Tab-separated table of N, CA and C in Angstrom:
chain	number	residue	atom	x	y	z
A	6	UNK	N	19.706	3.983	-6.724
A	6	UNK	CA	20.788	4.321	-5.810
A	6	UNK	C	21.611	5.422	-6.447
A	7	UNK	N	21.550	5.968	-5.890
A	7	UNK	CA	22.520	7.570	-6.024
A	7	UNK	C	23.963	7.455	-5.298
A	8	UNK	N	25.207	7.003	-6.424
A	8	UNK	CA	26.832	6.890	-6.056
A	8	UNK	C	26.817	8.270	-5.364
A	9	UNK	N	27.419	8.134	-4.348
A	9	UNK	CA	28.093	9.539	-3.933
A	9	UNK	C	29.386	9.832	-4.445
A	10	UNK	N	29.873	8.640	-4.454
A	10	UNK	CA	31.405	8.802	-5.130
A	10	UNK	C	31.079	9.507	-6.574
A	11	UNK	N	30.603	8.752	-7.247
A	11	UNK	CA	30.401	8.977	-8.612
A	11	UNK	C	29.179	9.888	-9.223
A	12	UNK	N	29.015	10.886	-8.676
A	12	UNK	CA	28.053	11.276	-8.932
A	12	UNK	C	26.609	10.803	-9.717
A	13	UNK	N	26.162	9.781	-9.705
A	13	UNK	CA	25.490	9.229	-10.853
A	13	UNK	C	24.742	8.121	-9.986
A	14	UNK	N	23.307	7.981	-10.882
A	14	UNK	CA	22.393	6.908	-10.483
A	14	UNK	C	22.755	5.892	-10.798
A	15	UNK	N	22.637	4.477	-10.352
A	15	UNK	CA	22.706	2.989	-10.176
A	15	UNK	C	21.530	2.314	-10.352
A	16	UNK	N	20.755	1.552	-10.518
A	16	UNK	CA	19.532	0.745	-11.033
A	16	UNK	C	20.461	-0.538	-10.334
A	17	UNK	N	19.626	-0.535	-8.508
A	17	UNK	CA	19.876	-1.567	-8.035
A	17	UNK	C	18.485	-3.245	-8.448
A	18	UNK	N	17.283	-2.454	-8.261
A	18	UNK	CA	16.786	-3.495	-8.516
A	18	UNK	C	15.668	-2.962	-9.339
A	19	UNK	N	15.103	-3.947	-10.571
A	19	UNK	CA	13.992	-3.276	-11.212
A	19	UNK	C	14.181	-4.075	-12.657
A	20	UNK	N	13.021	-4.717	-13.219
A	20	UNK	CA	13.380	-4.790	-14.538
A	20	UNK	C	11.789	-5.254	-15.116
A	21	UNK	N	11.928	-5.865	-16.004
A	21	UNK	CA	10.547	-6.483	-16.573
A	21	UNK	C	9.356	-7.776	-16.198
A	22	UNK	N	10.850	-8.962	-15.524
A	22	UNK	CA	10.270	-10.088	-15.299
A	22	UNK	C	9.544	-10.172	-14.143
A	23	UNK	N	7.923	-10.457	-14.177
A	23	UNK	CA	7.558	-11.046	-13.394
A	23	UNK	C	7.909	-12.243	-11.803
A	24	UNK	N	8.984	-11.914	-11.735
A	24	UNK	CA	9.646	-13.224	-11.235
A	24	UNK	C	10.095	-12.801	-9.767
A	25	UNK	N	10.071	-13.709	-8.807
A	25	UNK	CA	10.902	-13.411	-7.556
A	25	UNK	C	12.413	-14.987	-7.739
A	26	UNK	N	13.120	-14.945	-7.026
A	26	UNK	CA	14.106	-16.047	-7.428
A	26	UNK	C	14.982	-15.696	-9.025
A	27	UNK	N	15.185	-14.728	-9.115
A	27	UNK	CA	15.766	-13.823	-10.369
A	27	UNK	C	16.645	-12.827	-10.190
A	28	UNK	N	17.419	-12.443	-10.713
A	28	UNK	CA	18.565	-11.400	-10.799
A	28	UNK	C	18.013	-10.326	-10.638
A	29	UNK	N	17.725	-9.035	-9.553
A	29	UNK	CA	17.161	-7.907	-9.012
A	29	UNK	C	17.165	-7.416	-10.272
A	30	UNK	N	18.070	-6.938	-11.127
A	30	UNK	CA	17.955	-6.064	-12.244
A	30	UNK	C	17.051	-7.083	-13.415
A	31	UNK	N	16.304	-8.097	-13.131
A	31	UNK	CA	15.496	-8.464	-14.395
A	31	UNK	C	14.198	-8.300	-13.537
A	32	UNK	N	14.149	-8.281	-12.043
A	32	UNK	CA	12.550	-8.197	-11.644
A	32	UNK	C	11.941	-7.356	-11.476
A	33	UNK	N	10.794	-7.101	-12.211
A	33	UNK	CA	9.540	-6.503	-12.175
A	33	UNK	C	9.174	-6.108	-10.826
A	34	UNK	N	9.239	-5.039	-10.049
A	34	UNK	CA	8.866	-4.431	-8.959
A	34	UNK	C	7.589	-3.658	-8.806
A	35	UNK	N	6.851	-3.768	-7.902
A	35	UNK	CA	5.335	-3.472	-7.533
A	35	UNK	C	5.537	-1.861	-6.701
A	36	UNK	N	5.600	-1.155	-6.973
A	36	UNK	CA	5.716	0.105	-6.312
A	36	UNK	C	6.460	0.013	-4.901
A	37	UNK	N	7.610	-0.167	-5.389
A	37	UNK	CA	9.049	-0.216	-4.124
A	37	UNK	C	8.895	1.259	-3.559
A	38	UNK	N	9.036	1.103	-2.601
A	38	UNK	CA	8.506	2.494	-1.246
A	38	UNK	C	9.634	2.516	-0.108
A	39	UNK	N	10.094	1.738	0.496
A	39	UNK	CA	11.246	1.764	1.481
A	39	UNK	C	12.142	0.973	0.944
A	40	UNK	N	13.208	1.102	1.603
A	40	UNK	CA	14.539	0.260	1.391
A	40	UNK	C	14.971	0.661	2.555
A	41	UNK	N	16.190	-0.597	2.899
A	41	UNK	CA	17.031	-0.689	3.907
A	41	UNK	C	17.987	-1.260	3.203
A	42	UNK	N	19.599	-1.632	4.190
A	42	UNK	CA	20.889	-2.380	3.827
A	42	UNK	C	20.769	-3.018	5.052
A	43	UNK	N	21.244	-4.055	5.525
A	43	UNK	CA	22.094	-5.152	6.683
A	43	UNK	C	23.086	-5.246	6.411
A	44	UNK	N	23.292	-5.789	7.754
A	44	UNK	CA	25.260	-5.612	7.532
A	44	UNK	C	25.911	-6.652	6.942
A	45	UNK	N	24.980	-7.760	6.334
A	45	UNK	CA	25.249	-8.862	5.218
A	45	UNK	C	25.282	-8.493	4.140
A	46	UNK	N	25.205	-6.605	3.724
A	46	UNK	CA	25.277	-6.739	2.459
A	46	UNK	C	23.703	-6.672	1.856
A	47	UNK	N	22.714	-7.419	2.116
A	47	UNK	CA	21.455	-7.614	2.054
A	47	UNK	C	20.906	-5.309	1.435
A	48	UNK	N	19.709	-6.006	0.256
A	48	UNK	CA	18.800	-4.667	0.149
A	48	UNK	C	17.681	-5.051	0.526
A	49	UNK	N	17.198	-4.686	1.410
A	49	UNK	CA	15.600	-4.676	1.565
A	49	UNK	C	14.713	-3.814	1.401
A	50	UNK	N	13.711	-4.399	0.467
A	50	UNK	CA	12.521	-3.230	-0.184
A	50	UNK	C	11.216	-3.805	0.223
A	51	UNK	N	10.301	-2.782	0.449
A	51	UNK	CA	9.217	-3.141	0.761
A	51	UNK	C	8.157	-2.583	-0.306
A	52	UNK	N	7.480	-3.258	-0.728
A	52	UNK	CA	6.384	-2.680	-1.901
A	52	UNK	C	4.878	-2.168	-1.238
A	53	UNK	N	4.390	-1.222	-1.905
A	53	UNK	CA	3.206	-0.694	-1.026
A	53	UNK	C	2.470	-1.579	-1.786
A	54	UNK	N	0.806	-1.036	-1.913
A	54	UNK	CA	-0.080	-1.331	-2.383
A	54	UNK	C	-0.373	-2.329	-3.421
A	55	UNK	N	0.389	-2.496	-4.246
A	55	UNK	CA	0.544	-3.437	-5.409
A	55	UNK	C	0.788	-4.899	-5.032
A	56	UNK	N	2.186	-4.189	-4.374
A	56	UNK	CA	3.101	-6.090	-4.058
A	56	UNK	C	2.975	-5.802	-2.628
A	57	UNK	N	2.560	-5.319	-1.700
A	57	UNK	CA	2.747	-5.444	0.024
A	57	UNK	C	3.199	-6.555	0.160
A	58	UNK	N	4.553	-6.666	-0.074
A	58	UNK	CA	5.483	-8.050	0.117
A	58	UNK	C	6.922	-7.195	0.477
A	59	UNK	N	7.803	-7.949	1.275
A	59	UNK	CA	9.050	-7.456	1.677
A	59	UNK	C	10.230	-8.471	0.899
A	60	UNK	N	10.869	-7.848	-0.121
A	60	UNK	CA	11.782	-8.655	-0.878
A	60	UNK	C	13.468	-8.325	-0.176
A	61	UNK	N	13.824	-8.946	-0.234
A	61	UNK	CA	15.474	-9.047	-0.071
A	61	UNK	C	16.592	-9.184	-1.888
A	62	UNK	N	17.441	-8.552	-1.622
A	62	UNK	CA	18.330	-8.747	-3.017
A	62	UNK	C	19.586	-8.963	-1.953
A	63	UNK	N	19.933	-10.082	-2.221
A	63	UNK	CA	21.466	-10.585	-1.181
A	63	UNK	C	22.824	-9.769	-2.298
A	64	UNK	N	23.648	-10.207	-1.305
A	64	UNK	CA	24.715	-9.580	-1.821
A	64	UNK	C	25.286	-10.402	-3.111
A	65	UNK	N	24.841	-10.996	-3.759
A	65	UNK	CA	25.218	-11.536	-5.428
A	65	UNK	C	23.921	-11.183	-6.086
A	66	UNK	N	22.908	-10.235	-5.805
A	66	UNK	CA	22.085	-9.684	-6.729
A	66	UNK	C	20.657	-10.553	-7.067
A	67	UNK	N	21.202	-11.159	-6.244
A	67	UNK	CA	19.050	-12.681	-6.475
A	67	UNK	C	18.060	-11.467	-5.827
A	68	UNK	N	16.862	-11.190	-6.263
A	68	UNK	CA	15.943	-11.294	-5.643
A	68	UNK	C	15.308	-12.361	-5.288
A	69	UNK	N	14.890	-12.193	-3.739
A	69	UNK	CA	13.544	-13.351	-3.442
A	69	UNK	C	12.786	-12.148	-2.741
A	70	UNK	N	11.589	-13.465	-2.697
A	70	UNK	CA	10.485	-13.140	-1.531
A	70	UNK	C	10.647	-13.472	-0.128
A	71	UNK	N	10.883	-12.106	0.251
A	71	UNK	CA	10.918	-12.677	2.357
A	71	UNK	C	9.577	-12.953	2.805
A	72	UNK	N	8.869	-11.844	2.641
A	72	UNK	CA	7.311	-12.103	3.539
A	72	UNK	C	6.611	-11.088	2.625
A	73	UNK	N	4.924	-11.552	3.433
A	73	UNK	CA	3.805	-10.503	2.451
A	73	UNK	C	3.539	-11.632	0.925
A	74	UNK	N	2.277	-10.952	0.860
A	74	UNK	CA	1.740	-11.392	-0.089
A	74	UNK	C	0.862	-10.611	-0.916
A	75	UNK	N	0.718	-10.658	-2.299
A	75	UNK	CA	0.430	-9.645	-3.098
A	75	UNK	C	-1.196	-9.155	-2.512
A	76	UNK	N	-1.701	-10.198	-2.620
A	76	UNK	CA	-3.187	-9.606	-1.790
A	76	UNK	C	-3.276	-8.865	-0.485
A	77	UNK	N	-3.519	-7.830	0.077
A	77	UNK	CA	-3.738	-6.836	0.459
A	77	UNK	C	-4.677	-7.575	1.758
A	78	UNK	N	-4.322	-7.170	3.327
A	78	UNK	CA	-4.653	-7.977	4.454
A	78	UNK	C	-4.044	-7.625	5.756
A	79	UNK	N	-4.676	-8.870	6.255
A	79	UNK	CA	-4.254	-8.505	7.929
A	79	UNK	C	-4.033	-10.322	8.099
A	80	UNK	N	-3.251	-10.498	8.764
A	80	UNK	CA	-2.799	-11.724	8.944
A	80	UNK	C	-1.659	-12.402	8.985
A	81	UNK	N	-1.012	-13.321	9.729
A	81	UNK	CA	-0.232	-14.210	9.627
A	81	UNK	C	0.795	-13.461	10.743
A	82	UNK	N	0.464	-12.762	12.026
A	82	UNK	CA	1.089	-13.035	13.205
A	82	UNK	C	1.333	-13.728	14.008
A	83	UNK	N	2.830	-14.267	14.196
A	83	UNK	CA	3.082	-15.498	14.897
A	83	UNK	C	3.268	-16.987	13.767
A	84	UNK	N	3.080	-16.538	12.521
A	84	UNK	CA	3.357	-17.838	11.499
A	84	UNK	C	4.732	-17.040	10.821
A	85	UNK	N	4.716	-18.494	9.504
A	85	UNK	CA	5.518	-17.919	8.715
A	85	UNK	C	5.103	-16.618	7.831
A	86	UNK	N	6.487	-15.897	7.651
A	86	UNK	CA	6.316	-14.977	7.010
A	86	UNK	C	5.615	-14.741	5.618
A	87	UNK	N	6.100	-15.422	4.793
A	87	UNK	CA	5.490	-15.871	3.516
A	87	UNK	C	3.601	-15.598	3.155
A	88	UNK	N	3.639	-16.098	4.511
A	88	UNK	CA	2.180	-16.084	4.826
A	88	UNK	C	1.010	-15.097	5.420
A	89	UNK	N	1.791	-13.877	5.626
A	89	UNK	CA	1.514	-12.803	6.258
A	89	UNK	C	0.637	-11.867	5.163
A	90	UNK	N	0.186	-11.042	5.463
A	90	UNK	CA	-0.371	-10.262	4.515
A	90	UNK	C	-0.082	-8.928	5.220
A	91	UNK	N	-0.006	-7.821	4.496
A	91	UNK	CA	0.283	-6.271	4.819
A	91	UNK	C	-0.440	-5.633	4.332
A	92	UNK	N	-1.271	-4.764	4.598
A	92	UNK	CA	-1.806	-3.732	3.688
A	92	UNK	C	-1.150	-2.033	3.780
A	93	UNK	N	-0.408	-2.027	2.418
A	93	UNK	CA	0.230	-1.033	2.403
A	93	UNK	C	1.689	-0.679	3.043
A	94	UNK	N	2.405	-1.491	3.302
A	94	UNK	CA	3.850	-1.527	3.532
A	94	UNK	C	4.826	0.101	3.251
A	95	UNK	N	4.953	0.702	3.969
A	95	UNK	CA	5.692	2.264	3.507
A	95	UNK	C	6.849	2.180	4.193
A	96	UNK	N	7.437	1.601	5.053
A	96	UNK	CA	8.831	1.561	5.152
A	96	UNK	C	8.888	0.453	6.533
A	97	UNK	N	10.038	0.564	6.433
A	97	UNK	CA	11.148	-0.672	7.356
A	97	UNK	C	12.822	-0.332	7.481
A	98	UNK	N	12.897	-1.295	8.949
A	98	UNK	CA	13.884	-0.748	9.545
A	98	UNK	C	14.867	-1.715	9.917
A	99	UNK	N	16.282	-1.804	9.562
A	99	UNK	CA	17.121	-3.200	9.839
A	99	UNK	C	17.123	-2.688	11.060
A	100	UNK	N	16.792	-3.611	12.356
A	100	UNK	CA	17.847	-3.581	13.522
A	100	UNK	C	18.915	-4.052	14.042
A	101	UNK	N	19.612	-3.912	14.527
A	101	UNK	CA	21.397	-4.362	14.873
A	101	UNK	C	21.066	-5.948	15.138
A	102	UNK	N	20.469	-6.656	15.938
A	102	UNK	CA	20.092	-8.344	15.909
A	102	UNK	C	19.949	-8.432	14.578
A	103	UNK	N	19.427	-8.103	13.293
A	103	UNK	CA	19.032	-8.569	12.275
A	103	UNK	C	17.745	-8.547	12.023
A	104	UNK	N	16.885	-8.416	13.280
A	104	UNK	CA	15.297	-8.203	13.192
A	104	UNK	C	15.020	-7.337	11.910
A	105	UNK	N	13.932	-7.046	11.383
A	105	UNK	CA	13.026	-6.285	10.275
A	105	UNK	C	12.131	-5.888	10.829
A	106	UNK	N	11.803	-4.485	11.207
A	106	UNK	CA	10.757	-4.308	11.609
A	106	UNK	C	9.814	-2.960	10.421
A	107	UNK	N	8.663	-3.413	10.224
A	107	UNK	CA	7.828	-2.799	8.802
A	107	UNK	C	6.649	-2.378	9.343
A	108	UNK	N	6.654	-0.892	8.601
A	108	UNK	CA	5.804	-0.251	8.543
A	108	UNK	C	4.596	-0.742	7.788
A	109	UNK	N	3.259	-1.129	8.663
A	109	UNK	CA	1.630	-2.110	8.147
A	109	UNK	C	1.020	-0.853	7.819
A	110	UNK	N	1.301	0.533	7.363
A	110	UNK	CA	0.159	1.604	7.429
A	110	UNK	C	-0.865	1.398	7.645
A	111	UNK	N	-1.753	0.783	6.716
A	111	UNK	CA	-3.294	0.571	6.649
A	111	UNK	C	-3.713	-0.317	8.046
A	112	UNK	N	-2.826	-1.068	8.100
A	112	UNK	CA	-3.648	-2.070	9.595
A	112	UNK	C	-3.135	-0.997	10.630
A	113	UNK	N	-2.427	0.073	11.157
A	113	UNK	CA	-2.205	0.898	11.952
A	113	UNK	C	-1.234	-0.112	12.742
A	114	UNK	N	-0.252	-0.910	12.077
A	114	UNK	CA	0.825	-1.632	13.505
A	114	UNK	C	2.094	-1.565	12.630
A	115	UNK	N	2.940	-1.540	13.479
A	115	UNK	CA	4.514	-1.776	13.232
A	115	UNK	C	4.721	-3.618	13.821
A	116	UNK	N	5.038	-4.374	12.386
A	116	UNK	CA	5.370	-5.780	12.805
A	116	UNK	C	6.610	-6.130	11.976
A	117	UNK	N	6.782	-7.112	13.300
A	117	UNK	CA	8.458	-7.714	12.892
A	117	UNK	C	8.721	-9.135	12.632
């Protein structure tokens, strides 16, 4: 993140640990490609190829796992998210309801 105020970069999320359920600045990120904000405050990143998973960092700094799964796919429309697979995730979009809607590159669909 680039302060505008402050001229200067920020290291919102990124670190070494393997971990989802962890402080954004200790987790290990899979080639983060989009981001979004909600109006909760919420960061949402979407990882391409590596992690094709959509993580959230709430506004006290946790990462979790929203949806997607590290294996690379087509699946899990109409279930839980968790359970979904993406191949290749390149961006996403908060909408005003709160919906998420993400860019599937490789499967050629936009799902929400």
């Amino acid at each position: 993140l680039v302060s505008a105020r402050a001229d200067r970069i920020v290291l919102v999320a990124g670190g070494a640990r393997d971990a989802t359920g962890v402080p954004a600045l200790e987790a290990a990120l899979k080639e983060p490609f989009g981001t979004e904000f909600d109006t909760a405050g919420n960061t949402w990143i979407v990882e391409m190829v590596s992690g094709n998973r959509l993580l959230k960092v709430d506004a006290s700094g946790l990462l979790t796992h929203a949806a997607g799964q590290l294996k690379a796919g087509f699946s899990g429309d109409g279930g839980p998210a968790l359970q979904a697979q993406f191949n290749g995730p390149h961006n996403l979009a908060v909408l005003p309801g709160g919906d998420i809607l993400i860019g599937d590159t490789w499967n050629g669909r936009v799902r929400k």
